[in-house]
C-alpha cells in the first residue's frame, strides 16, 4: 500500500522569504503526485500535479514542485511567499494503475508572518 | 460554475441521533468520495463511488453509510453518531480518467455531543 509522509506539521516563515514544504512517499508501483492547498474554512484546491514527463512542475500562485524518484520525494517550493499563502498544504499520491483513490499526508501548516 | 456543494456546513448533534450530510456535484463526474479530516491525521477516505449504484469502503468506513442513486448526489449517513465521529467532512468528485484530480466541497463541520 502507498503512504505519504509530511514531516513538518508547521512551517513559520517571514513574508518574501523562500519556503520548501517536504513530502516523501512510499509505493511499490508508480504513482501520480499532487499538492493541494486548504485555506481557512475552505475545501481543498489543487495546486499542482505530477503525472509524467518533466520532473519540475509549476502550479498556481507561483508554487512549484520537483519529483525525485530516487529519493521518493515531491517537495513544494515557492521563492517568495506572501501573507495570503498562509494555509494548510497536503501532499497526496494516487496509483497509476487505476482507481481514483488519493492517499493524503497529514498536512503542513504554512504560517507567513510580517 | 462547476462546484461540489455540501449541506449543512455546520452541524451539532447528540449521540445516537441519525443524520445525513448531502453532497452534490454539477460536473457530471462518475467518481465521488467522502473524507474526514482530523488534526494530525490528514484526510482519510470513508467511502467512495465509481458510479451510480456502485459504492465501496474506504479506509475508515465504520459507523457510516452512503448511497448513490443519482450521478450528481452522494449523501453520507450516520445512523447512530458517536463523539468519535466529531470531525470535518469533505465530499469530492472527479472523472474516472482525471488522473486523480479531485474537486472538493467546502466541508461540513460535525460535532457529536
JSON list of C-alpha atoms in Angstrom, two decimals:
[
{"chain": "A", "resi": 1, "resn": "UNK", "atom": "CA", "xyz": [0.00, 0.00, 0.00]},
{"chain": "A", "resi": 2, "resn": "UNK", "atom": "CA", "xyz": [1.11, 3.54, -0.65]},
{"chain": "A", "resi": 3, "resn": "UNK", "atom": "CA", "xyz": [1.77, 6.13, 2.04]},
{"chain": "A", "resi": 4, "resn": "UNK", "atom": "CA", "xyz": [2.73, 9.78, 2.26]},
{"chain": "A", "resi": 5, "resn": "UNK", "atom": "CA", "xyz": [4.87, 11.47, 4.89]},
{"chain": "A", "resi": 6, "resn": "UNK", "atom": "CA", "xyz": [4.90, 15.18, 5.59]},
{"chain": "A", "resi": 7, "resn": "UNK", "atom": "CA", "xyz": [7.38, 15.52, 8.41]},
{"chain": "A", "resi": 8, "resn": "UNK", "atom": "CA", "xyz": [6.79, 19.20, 9.10]},
{"chain": "A", "resi": 9, "resn": "UNK", "atom": "CA", "xyz": [3.44, 19.82, 10.75]},
{"chain": "A", "resi": 10, "resn": "UNK", "atom": "CA", "xyz": [4.06, 23.57, 10.90]},
{"chain": "A", "resi": 11, "resn": "UNK", "atom": "CA", "xyz": [6.38, 25.87, 8.96]},
{"chain": "A", "resi": 12, "resn": "UNK", "atom": "CA", "xyz": [6.64, 29.52, 10.01]},
{"chain": "A", "resi": 13, "resn": "UNK", "atom": "CA", "xyz": [8.25, 31.88, 7.52]},
{"chain": "A", "resi": 14, "resn": "UNK", "atom": "CA", "xyz": [8.54, 35.61, 7.03]},
{"chain": "A", "resi": 15, "resn": "UNK", "atom": "CA", "xyz": [6.88, 37.31, 4.08]},
{"chain": "A", "resi": 16, "resn": "UNK", "atom": "CA", "xyz": [9.03, 37.43, 0.93]},
{"chain": "A", "resi": 17, "resn": "UNK", "atom": "CA", "xyz": [11.24, 34.60, 2.18]},
{"chain": "A", "resi": 18, "resn": "UNK", "atom": "CA", "xyz": [11.52, 31.32, 0.27]},
{"chain": "A", "resi": 19, "resn": "UNK", "atom": "CA", "xyz": [9.83, 28.20, 1.56]},
{"chain": "A", "resi": 20, "resn": "UNK", "atom": "CA", "xyz": [10.04, 24.46, 1.00]},
{"chain": "A", "resi": 21, "resn": "UNK", "atom": "CA", "xyz": [7.42, 22.01, 2.23]},
{"chain": "A", "resi": 22, "resn": "UNK", "atom": "CA", "xyz": [8.63, 18.45, 2.26]},
{"chain": "A", "resi": 23, "resn": "UNK", "atom": "CA", "xyz": [6.79, 15.38, 1.05]},
{"chain": "A", "resi": 24, "resn": "UNK", "atom": "CA", "xyz": [8.04, 11.81, 0.82]},
{"chain": "A", "resi": 25, "resn": "UNK", "atom": "CA", "xyz": [6.02, 8.87, -0.42]},
{"chain": "A", "resi": 26, "resn": "UNK", "atom": "CA", "xyz": [6.25, 5.13, -0.32]},
{"chain": "A", "resi": 27, "resn": "UNK", "atom": "CA", "xyz": [4.87, 2.87, -3.02]},
{"chain": "A", "resi": 28, "resn": "UNK", "atom": "CA", "xyz": [5.90, -0.36, -4.71]},
{"chain": "A", "resi": 29, "resn": "UNK", "atom": "CA", "xyz": [4.38, 0.81, -8.00]},
{"chain": "A", "resi": 30, "resn": "UNK", "atom": "CA", "xyz": [4.41, 4.06, -9.92]},
{"chain": "A", "resi": 31, "resn": "UNK", "atom": "CA", "xyz": [2.27, 6.91, -8.67]},
{"chain": "A", "resi": 32, "resn": "UNK", "atom": "CA", "xyz": [0.88, 10.27, -9.60]},
{"chain": "A", "resi": 33, "resn": "UNK", "atom": "CA", "xyz": [1.67, 13.05, -7.12]},
{"chain": "A", "resi": 34, "resn": "UNK", "atom": "CA", "xyz": [-0.36, 16.06, -6.06]},
{"chain": "A", "resi": 35, "resn": "UNK", "atom": "CA", "xyz": [-0.21, 19.08, -3.81]},
{"chain": "A", "resi": 36, "resn": "UNK", "atom": "CA", "xyz": [-3.47, 20.53, -2.51]},
{"chain": "A", "resi": 37, "resn": "UNK", "atom": "CA", "xyz": [-3.96, 23.73, -0.51]},
{"chain": "A", "resi": 38, "resn": "UNK", "atom": "CA", "xyz": [-6.63, 24.38, 2.07]},
{"chain": "A", "resi": 39, "resn": "UNK", "atom": "CA", "xyz": [-7.28, 28.00, 3.01]},
{"chain": "A", "resi": 40, "resn": "UNK", "atom": "CA", "xyz": [-9.03, 28.66, 6.33]},
{"chain": "A", "resi": 41, "resn": "UNK", "atom": "CA", "xyz": [-12.64, 27.46, 6.34]},
{"chain": "A", "resi": 42, "resn": "UNK", "atom": "CA", "xyz": [-12.47, 26.24, 2.76]},
{"chain": "A", "resi": 43, "resn": "UNK", "atom": "CA", "xyz": [-12.21, 22.97, 0.90]},
{"chain": "A", "resi": 44, "resn": "UNK", "atom": "CA", "xyz": [-9.06, 21.73, -0.82]},
{"chain": "A", "resi": 45, "resn": "UNK", "atom": "CA", "xyz": [-7.84, 23.17, -4.11]},
{"chain": "A", "resi": 46, "resn": "UNK", "atom": "CA", "xyz": [-5.34, 21.57, -6.44]},
{"chain": "A", "resi": 47, "resn": "UNK", "atom": "CA", "xyz": [-2.02, 23.45, -6.51]},
{"chain": "A", "resi": 48, "resn": "UNK", "atom": "CA", "xyz": [-0.14, 21.24, -8.92]},
{"chain": "A", "resi": 49, "resn": "UNK", "atom": "CA", "xyz": [0.33, 17.67, -10.04]},
{"chain": "A", "resi": 50, "resn": "UNK", "atom": "CA", "xyz": [2.98, 15.38, -11.46]},
{"chain": "A", "resi": 51, "resn": "UNK", "atom": "CA", "xyz": [1.78, 12.76, -13.91]},
{"chain": "A", "resi": 52, "resn": "UNK", "atom": "CA", "xyz": [4.81, 12.16, -16.14]},
{"chain": "A", "resi": 53, "resn": "UNK", "atom": "CA", "xyz": [7.49, 13.99, -18.13]},
{"chain": "A", "resi": 54, "resn": "UNK", "atom": "CA", "xyz": [9.44, 16.89, -16.69]},
{"chain": "A", "resi": 55, "resn": "UNK", "atom": "CA", "xyz": [10.19, 16.37, -13.03]},
{"chain": "A", "resi": 56, "resn": "UNK", "atom": "CA", "xyz": [9.75, 20.08, -12.28]},
{"chain": "A", "resi": 57, "resn": "UNK", "atom": "CA", "xyz": [6.10, 21.05, -12.29]},
{"chain": "A", "resi": 58, "resn": "UNK", "atom": "CA", "xyz": [4.69, 24.51, -11.89]},
{"chain": "A", "resi": 59, "resn": "UNK", "atom": "CA", "xyz": [1.38, 25.25, -10.26]},
{"chain": "A", "resi": 60, "resn": "UNK", "atom": "CA", "xyz": [-0.82, 28.15, -9.34]},
{"chain": "A", "resi": 61, "resn": "UNK", "atom": "CA", "xyz": [0.21, 31.11, -7.20]},
{"chain": "A", "resi": 62, "resn": "UNK", "atom": "CA", "xyz": [3.91, 30.76, -8.02]},
{"chain": "A", "resi": 63, "resn": "UNK", "atom": "CA", "xyz": [4.39, 27.34, -6.43]},
{"chain": "A", "resi": 64, "resn": "UNK", "atom": "CA", "xyz": [6.46, 24.59, -7.99]},
{"chain": "A", "resi": 65, "resn": "UNK", "atom": "CA", "xyz": [7.45, 21.07, -7.02]},
{"chain": "A", "resi": 66, "resn": "UNK", "atom": "CA", "xyz": [10.14, 18.64, -8.08]},
{"chain": "A", "resi": 67, "resn": "UNK", "atom": "CA", "xyz": [9.62, 14.93, -8.40]},
{"chain": "A", "resi": 68, "resn": "UNK", "atom": "CA", "xyz": [12.66, 12.93, -7.32]},
{"chain": "A", "resi": 69, "resn": "UNK", "atom": "CA", "xyz": [12.14, 9.26, -8.00]},
{"chain": "A", "resi": 70, "resn": "UNK", "atom": "CA", "xyz": [15.35, 8.07, -6.36]},
{"chain": "A", "resi": 71, "resn": "UNK", "atom": "CA", "xyz": [14.53, 9.87, -3.13]},
{"chain": "A", "resi": 72, "resn": "UNK", "atom": "CA", "xyz": [10.77, 9.25, -3.47]},
{"chain": "A", "resi": 73, "resn": "UNK", "atom": "CA", "xyz": [10.15, 12.91, -2.77]},
{"chain": "A", "resi": 74, "resn": "UNK", "atom": "CA", "xyz": [7.91, 15.63, -4.12]},
{"chain": "A", "resi": 75, "resn": "UNK", "atom": "CA", "xyz": [8.85, 18.80, -2.26]},
{"chain": "A", "resi": 76, "resn": "UNK", "atom": "CA", "xyz": [6.88, 22.00, -2.76]},
{"chain": "A", "resi": 77, "resn": "UNK", "atom": "CA", "xyz": [8.70, 25.32, -3.12]},
{"chain": "A", "resi": 78, "resn": "UNK", "atom": "CA", "xyz": [7.99, 28.99, -3.54]},
{"chain": "A", "resi": 79, "resn": "UNK", "atom": "CA", "xyz": [10.79, 31.56, -3.92]},
{"chain": "A", "resi": 80, "resn": "UNK", "atom": "CA", "xyz": [8.95, 34.38, -2.16]},
{"chain": "A", "resi": 81, "resn": "UNK", "atom": "CA", "xyz": [5.87, 33.86, -0.02]},
{"chain": "A", "resi": 82, "resn": "UNK", "atom": "CA", "xyz": [3.04, 36.26, 0.68]},
{"chain": "A", "resi": 83, "resn": "UNK", "atom": "CA", "xyz": [0.76, 36.61, 3.65]},
{"chain": "A", "resi": 84, "resn": "UNK", "atom": "CA", "xyz": [-2.04, 35.17, 1.53]},
{"chain": "A", "resi": 85, "resn": "UNK", "atom": "CA", "xyz": [-0.12, 31.88, 1.24]},
{"chain": "A", "resi": 86, "resn": "UNK", "atom": "CA", "xyz": [-0.94, 31.12, 4.87]},
{"chain": "A", "resi": 87, "resn": "UNK", "atom": "CA", "xyz": [-2.83, 27.83, 4.62]},
{"chain": "A", "resi": 88, "resn": "UNK", "atom": "CA", "xyz": [-2.54, 24.10, 5.13]},
{"chain": "A", "resi": 89, "resn": "UNK", "atom": "CA", "xyz": [-0.83, 22.14, 2.38]},
{"chain": "A", "resi": 90, "resn": "UNK", "atom": "CA", "xyz": [-1.43, 18.47, 1.67]},
{"chain": "A", "resi": 91, "resn": "UNK", "atom": "CA", "xyz": [0.65, 16.13, -0.42]},
{"chain": "A", "resi": 92, "resn": "UNK", "atom": "CA", "xyz": [-1.19, 13.19, -1.99]},
{"chain": "A", "resi": 93, "resn": "UNK", "atom": "CA", "xyz": [-0.46, 10.17, -4.16]},
{"chain": "A", "resi": 94, "resn": "UNK", "atom": "CA", "xyz": [-2.52, 8.03, -6.49]},
{"chain": "A", "resi": 95, "resn": "UNK", "atom": "CA", "xyz": [-1.50, 4.76, -8.07]},
{"chain": "A", "resi": 96, "resn": "UNK", "atom": "CA", "xyz": [-1.13, 4.99, -11.83]},
{"chain": "A", "resi": 97, "resn": "UNK", "atom": "CA", "xyz": [-2.62, 1.57, -12.28]},
{"chain": "A", "resi": 98, "resn": "UNK", "atom": "CA", "xyz": [-6.24, 2.54, -11.93]},
{"chain": "A", "resi": 99, "resn": "UNK", "atom": "CA", "xyz": [-8.79, 3.71, -9.45]},
{"chain": "A", "resi": 100, "resn": "UNK", "atom": "CA", "xyz": [-9.21, 7.22, -8.19]},
{"chain": "A", "resi": 101, "resn": "UNK", "atom": "CA", "xyz": [-8.17, 6.81, -4.57]},
{"chain": "A", "resi": 102, "resn": "UNK", "atom": "CA", "xyz": [-5.96, 9.56, -3.22]},
{"chain": "A", "resi": 103, "resn": "UNK", "atom": "CA", "xyz": [-3.79, 8.90, -0.18]},
{"chain": "A", "resi": 104, "resn": "UNK", "atom": "CA", "xyz": [-3.01, 12.08, 1.72]},
{"chain": "A", "resi": 105, "resn": "UNK", "atom": "CA", "xyz": [-0.22, 13.12, 4.02]},
{"chain": "A", "resi": 106, "resn": "UNK", "atom": "CA", "xyz": [-1.00, 14.63, 7.40]},
{"chain": "A", "resi": 107, "resn": "UNK", "atom": "CA", "xyz": [-0.60, 18.19, 6.14]},
{"chain": "A", "resi": 108, "resn": "UNK", "atom": "CA", "xyz": [1.78, 21.10, 6.74]},
{"chain": "A", "resi": 109, "resn": "UNK", "atom": "CA", "xyz": [0.50, 24.36, 8.17]},
{"chain": "A", "resi": 110, "resn": "UNK", "atom": "CA", "xyz": [2.34, 27.24, 6.50]},
{"chain": "A", "resi": 111, "resn": "UNK", "atom": "CA", "xyz": [2.21, 30.43, 8.52]},
{"chain": "A", "resi": 112, "resn": "UNK", "atom": "CA", "xyz": [3.54, 33.53, 6.82]},
{"chain": "A", "resi": 113, "resn": "UNK", "atom": "CA", "xyz": [4.45, 36.37, 9.16]},
{"chain": "A", "resi": 114, "resn": "UNK", "atom": "CA", "xyz": [5.22, 40.01, 8.53]},
{"chain": "B", "resi": 1, "resn": "UNK", "atom": "CA", "xyz": [-19.99, 27.38, -12.13]},
{"chain": "B", "resi": 2, "resn": "UNK", "atom": "CA", "xyz": [-18.51, 23.92, -11.63]},
{"chain": "B", "resi": 3, "resn": "UNK", "atom": "CA", "xyz": [-18.75, 23.01, -7.99]},
{"chain": "B", "resi": 4, "resn": "UNK", "atom": "CA", "xyz": [-19.31, 20.48, -5.26]},
{"chain": "B", "resi": 5, "resn": "UNK", "atom": "CA", "xyz": [-21.81, 21.54, -2.62]},
{"chain": "B", "resi": 6, "resn": "UNK", "atom": "CA", "xyz": [-22.35, 20.14, 0.84]},
{"chain": "B", "resi": 7, "resn": "UNK", "atom": "CA", "xyz": [-25.08, 20.72, 3.39]},
{"chain": "B", "resi": 8, "resn": "UNK", "atom": "CA", "xyz": [-25.14, 21.55, 6.15]},
{"chain": "B", "resi": 9, "resn": "UNK", "atom": "CA", "xyz": [-21.83, 23.37, 6.62]},
{"chain": "B", "resi": 10, "resn": "UNK", "atom": "CA", "xyz": [-22.04, 23.12, 10.39]},
{"chain": "B", "resi": 11, "resn": "UNK", "atom": "CA", "xyz": [-23.94, 20.61, 12.49]},
{"chain": "B", "resi": 12, "resn": "UNK", "atom": "CA", "xyz": [-24.10, 19.97, 16.22]},
{"chain": "B", "resi": 13, "resn": "UNK", "atom": "CA", "xyz": [-26.00, 16.87, 17.26]},
{"chain": "B", "resi": 14, "resn": "UNK", "atom": "CA", "xyz": [-26.30, 14.37, 20.07]},
{"chain": "B", "resi": 15, "resn": "UNK", "atom": "CA", "xyz": [-25.15, 10.79, 20.31]},
{"chain": "B", "resi": 16, "resn": "UNK", "atom": "CA", "xyz": [-27.43, 8.36, 18.53]},
{"chain": "B", "resi": 17, "resn": "UNK", "atom": "CA", "xyz": [-29.49, 10.83, 16.51]},
{"chain": "B", "resi": 18, "resn": "UNK", "atom": "CA", "xyz": [-29.41, 9.84, 12.85]},
{"chain": "B", "resi": 19, "resn": "UNK", "atom": "CA", "xyz": [-28.16, 12.45, 10.43]},
{"chain": "B", "resi": 20, "resn": "UNK", "atom": "CA", "xyz": [-27.43, 12.86, 6.74]},
{"chain": "B", "resi": 21, "resn": "UNK", "atom": "CA", "xyz": [-24.89, 15.14, 5.11]},
{"chain": "B", "resi": 22, "resn": "UNK", "atom": "CA", "xyz": [-25.71, 15.83, 1.49]},
{"chain": "B", "resi": 23, "resn": "UNK", "atom": "CA", "xyz": [-23.22, 16.20, -1.34]},
{"chain": "B", "resi": 24, "resn": "UNK", "atom": "CA", "xyz": [-23.98, 17.26, -4.88]},
{"chain": "B", "resi": 25, "resn": "UNK", "atom": "CA", "xyz": [-21.81, 17.98, -7.92]},
{"chain": "B", "resi": 26, "resn": "UNK", "atom": "CA", "xyz": [-22.71, 19.60, -11.23]},
{"chain": "B", "resi": 27, "resn": "UNK", "atom": "CA", "xyz": [-19.75, 18.36, -13.30]},
{"chain": "B", "resi": 28, "resn": "UNK", "atom": "CA", "xyz": [-21.24, 15.01, -14.37]},
{"chain": "B", "resi": 29, "resn": "UNK", "atom": "CA", "xyz": [-18.42, 13.20, -12.57]},
{"chain": "B", "resi": 30, "resn": "UNK", "atom": "CA", "xyz": [-18.67, 9.45, -12.18]},
{"chain": "B", "resi": 31, "resn": "UNK", "atom": "CA", "xyz": [-16.40, 9.20, -9.16]},
{"chain": "B", "resi": 32, "resn": "UNK", "atom": "CA", "xyz": [-17.36, 10.62, -5.76]},
{"chain": "B", "resi": 33, "resn": "UNK", "atom": "CA", "xyz": [-15.80, 10.20, -2.38]},
{"chain": "B", "resi": 34, "resn": "UNK", "atom": "CA", "xyz": [-16.14, 11.15, 1.28]},
{"chain": "B", "resi": 35, "resn": "UNK", "atom": "CA", "xyz": [-13.22, 12.04, 3.54]},
{"chain": "B", "resi": 36, "resn": "UNK", "atom": "CA", "xyz": [-12.88, 13.02, 7.14]},
{"chain": "B", "resi": 37, "resn": "UNK", "atom": "CA", "xyz": [-10.18, 15.40, 8.28]},
{"chain": "B", "resi": 38, "resn": "UNK", "atom": "CA", "xyz": [-8.78, 15.21, 11.81]},
{"chain": "B", "resi": 39, "resn": "UNK", "atom": "CA", "xyz": [-5.85, 17.17, 13.27]},
{"chain": "B", "resi": 40, "resn": "UNK", "atom": "CA", "xyz": [-2.56, 15.35, 12.76]},
{"chain": "B", "resi": 41, "resn": "UNK", "atom": "CA", "xyz": [-4.18, 12.65, 10.64]},
{"chain": "B", "resi": 42, "resn": "UNK", "atom": "CA", "xyz": [-4.79, 14.45, 7.36]},
{"chain": "B", "resi": 43, "resn": "UNK", "atom": "CA", "xyz": [-7.68, 13.31, 5.19]},
{"chain": "B", "resi": 44, "resn": "UNK", "atom": "CA", "xyz": [-8.87, 9.72, 5.35]},
{"chain": "B", "resi": 45, "resn": "UNK", "atom": "CA", "xyz": [-11.28, 8.20, 2.89]},
{"chain": "B", "resi": 46, "resn": "UNK", "atom": "CA", "xyz": [-14.58, 6.93, 4.31]},
{"chain": "B", "resi": 47, "resn": "UNK", "atom": "CA", "xyz": [-16.46, 5.65, 1.25]},
{"chain": "B", "resi": 48, "resn": "UNK", "atom": "CA", "xyz": [-16.29, 6.13, -2.47]},
{"chain": "B", "resi": 49, "resn": "UNK", "atom": "CA", "xyz": [-18.45, 5.51, -5.50]},
{"chain": "B", "resi": 50, "resn": "UNK", "atom": "CA", "xyz": [-17.31, 4.74, -9.02]},
{"chain": "B", "resi": 51, "resn": "UNK", "atom": "CA", "xyz": [-20.76, 5.37, -10.48]},
{"chain": "B", "resi": 52, "resn": "UNK", "atom": "CA", "xyz": [-24.49, 5.11, -9.78]},
{"chain": "B", "resi": 53, "resn": "UNK", "atom": "CA", "xyz": [-25.28, 2.16, -7.51]},
{"chain": "B", "resi": 54, "resn": "UNK", "atom": "CA", "xyz": [-21.57, 1.32, -7.17]},
{"chain": "B", "resi": 55, "resn": "UNK", "atom": "CA", "xyz": [-20.08, 2.12, -3.77]},
{"chain": "B", "resi": 56, "resn": "UNK", "atom": "CA", "xyz": [-17.22, 0.71, -1.73]},
{"chain": "B", "resi": 57, "resn": "UNK", "atom": "CA", "xyz": [-15.48, 1.16, 1.59]},
{"chain": "B", "resi": 58, "resn": "UNK", "atom": "CA", "xyz": [-12.51, 3.40, 2.04]},
{"chain": "B", "resi": 59, "resn": "UNK", "atom": "CA", "xyz": [-10.06, 3.33, 4.91]},
{"chain": "B", "resi": 60, "resn": "UNK", "atom": "CA", "xyz": [-12.38, 4.32, 7.79]},
{"chain": "B", "resi": 61, "resn": "UNK", "atom": "CA", "xyz": [-15.95, 3.19, 6.91]},
{"chain": "B", "resi": 62, "resn": "UNK", "atom": "CA", "xyz": [-17.12, 2.08, 10.37]},
{"chain": "B", "resi": 63, "resn": "UNK", "atom": "CA", "xyz": [-20.20, 3.95, 11.54]},
{"chain": "B", "resi": 64, "resn": "UNK", "atom": "CA", "xyz": [-21.03, 5.42, 8.13]},
{"chain": "B", "resi": 65, "resn": "UNK", "atom": "CA", "xyz": [-23.29, 4.56, 5.22]},
{"chain": "B", "resi": 66, "resn": "UNK", "atom": "CA", "xyz": [-23.60, 6.01, 1.73]},
{"chain": "B", "resi": 67, "resn": "UNK", "atom": "CA", "xyz": [-25.86, 5.66, -1.26]},
{"chain": "B", "resi": 68, "resn": "UNK", "atom": "CA", "xyz": [-25.56, 6.66, -4.91]},
{"chain": "B", "resi": 69, "resn": "UNK", "atom": "CA", "xyz": [-28.96, 6.66, -6.55]},
{"chain": "B", "resi": 70, "resn": "UNK", "atom": "CA", "xyz": [-28.23, 9.58, -8.85]},
{"chain": "B", "resi": 71, "resn": "UNK", "atom": "CA", "xyz": [-25.00, 10.53, -10.51]},
{"chain": "B", "resi": 72, "resn": "UNK", "atom": "CA", "xyz": [-24.87, 14.00, -9.00]},
{"chain": "B", "resi": 73, "resn": "UNK", "atom": "CA", "xyz": [-25.64, 13.12, -5.37]},
{"chain": "B", "resi": 74, "resn": "UNK", "atom": "CA", "xyz": [-23.68, 11.14, -2.80]},
{"chain": "B", "resi": 75, "resn": "UNK", "atom": "CA", "xyz": [-25.11, 11.53, 0.72]},
{"chain": "B", "resi": 76, "resn": "UNK", "atom": "CA", "xyz": [-23.22, 10.44, 3.83]},
{"chain": "B", "resi": 77, "resn": "UNK", "atom": "CA", "xyz": [-25.39, 8.84, 6.53]},
{"chain": "B", "resi": 78, "resn": "UNK", "atom": "CA", "xyz": [-24.55, 8.45, 10.19]},
{"chain": "B", "resi": 79, "resn": "UNK", "atom": "CA", "xyz": [-27.25, 6.22, 11.62]},
{"chain": "B", "resi": 80, "resn": "UNK", "atom": "CA", "xyz": [-26.08, 6.42, 15.23]},
{"chain": "B", "resi": 81, "resn": "UNK", "atom": "CA", "xyz": [-23.45, 9.13, 15.57]},
{"chain": "B", "resi": 82, "resn": "UNK", "atom": "CA", "xyz": [-20.89, 8.92, 18.37]},
{"chain": "B", "resi": 83, "resn": "UNK", "atom": "CA", "xyz": [-18.49, 11.55, 19.73]},
{"chain": "B", "resi": 84, "resn": "UNK", "atom": "CA", "xyz": [-15.54, 9.96, 17.89]},
{"chain": "B", "resi": 85, "resn": "UNK", "atom": "CA", "xyz": [-17.24, 10.96, 14.65]},
{"chain": "B", "resi": 86, "resn": "UNK", "atom": "CA", "xyz": [-16.78, 14.62, 15.51]},
{"chain": "B", "resi": 87, "resn": "UNK", "atom": "CA", "xyz": [-14.74, 15.80, 12.56]},
{"chain": "B", "resi": 88, "resn": "UNK", "atom": "CA", "xyz": [-14.55, 17.90, 9.42]},
{"chain": "B", "resi": 89, "resn": "UNK", "atom": "CA", "xyz": [-16.04, 16.08, 6.43]},
{"chain": "B", "resi": 90, "resn": "UNK", "atom": "CA", "xyz": [-15.32, 16.66, 2.77]},
{"chain": "B", "resi": 91, "resn": "UNK", "atom": "CA", "xyz": [-17.02, 15.37, -0.32]},
{"chain": "B", "resi": 92, "resn": "UNK", "atom": "CA", "xyz": [-15.05, 15.20, -3.57]},
{"chain": "B", "resi": 93, "resn": "UNK", "atom": "CA", "xyz": [-15.70, 14.24, -7.17]},
{"chain": "B", "resi": 94, "resn": "UNK", "atom": "CA", "xyz": [-13.67, 13.52, -10.29]},
{"chain": "B", "resi": 95, "resn": "UNK", "atom": "CA", "xyz": [-13.79, 11.92, -13.72]},
{"chain": "B", "resi": 96, "resn": "UNK", "atom": "CA", "xyz": [-12.52, 8.33, -13.90]},
{"chain": "B", "resi": 97, "resn": "UNK", "atom": "CA", "xyz": [-9.81, 9.43, -16.31]},
{"chain": "B", "resi": 98, "resn": "UNK", "atom": "CA", "xyz": [-8.99, 12.62, -14.43]},
{"chain": "B", "resi": 99, "resn": "UNK", "atom": "CA", "xyz": [-5.66, 11.26, -13.21]},
{"chain": "B", "resi": 100, "resn": "UNK", "atom": "CA", "xyz": [-6.89, 11.57, -9.67]},
{"chain": "B", "resi": 101, "resn": "UNK", "atom": "CA", "xyz": [-7.56, 15.29, -9.71]},
{"chain": "B", "resi": 102, "resn": "UNK", "atom": "CA", "xyz": [-10.48, 15.67, -7.36]},
{"chain": "B", "resi": 103, "resn": "UNK", "atom": "CA", "xyz": [-12.75, 18.64, -6.76]},
{"chain": "B", "resi": 104, "resn": "UNK", "atom": "CA", "xyz": [-13.66, 19.22, -3.14]},
{"chain": "B", "resi": 105, "resn": "UNK", "atom": "CA", "xyz": [-16.71, 20.64, -1.44]},
{"chain": "B", "resi": 106, "resn": "UNK", "atom": "CA", "xyz": [-16.40, 23.34, 1.24]},
{"chain": "B", "resi": 107, "resn": "UNK", "atom": "CA", "xyz": [-16.63, 20.90, 4.13]},
{"chain": "B", "resi": 108, "resn": "UNK", "atom": "CA", "xyz": [-19.10, 20.06, 6.91]},
{"chain": "B", "resi": 109, "resn": "UNK", "atom": "CA", "xyz": [-18.01, 20.51, 10.48]},
{"chain": "B", "resi": 110, "resn": "UNK", "atom": "CA", "xyz": [-19.82, 17.95, 12.63]},
{"chain": "B", "resi": 111, "resn": "UNK", "atom": "CA", "xyz": [-19.86, 17.94, 16.41]},
{"chain": "B", "resi": 112, "resn": "UNK", "atom": "CA", "xyz": [-21.43, 15.00, 18.25]},
{"chain": "B", "resi": 113, "resn": "UNK", "atom": "CA", "xyz": [-22.00, 15.53, 21.97]}
]
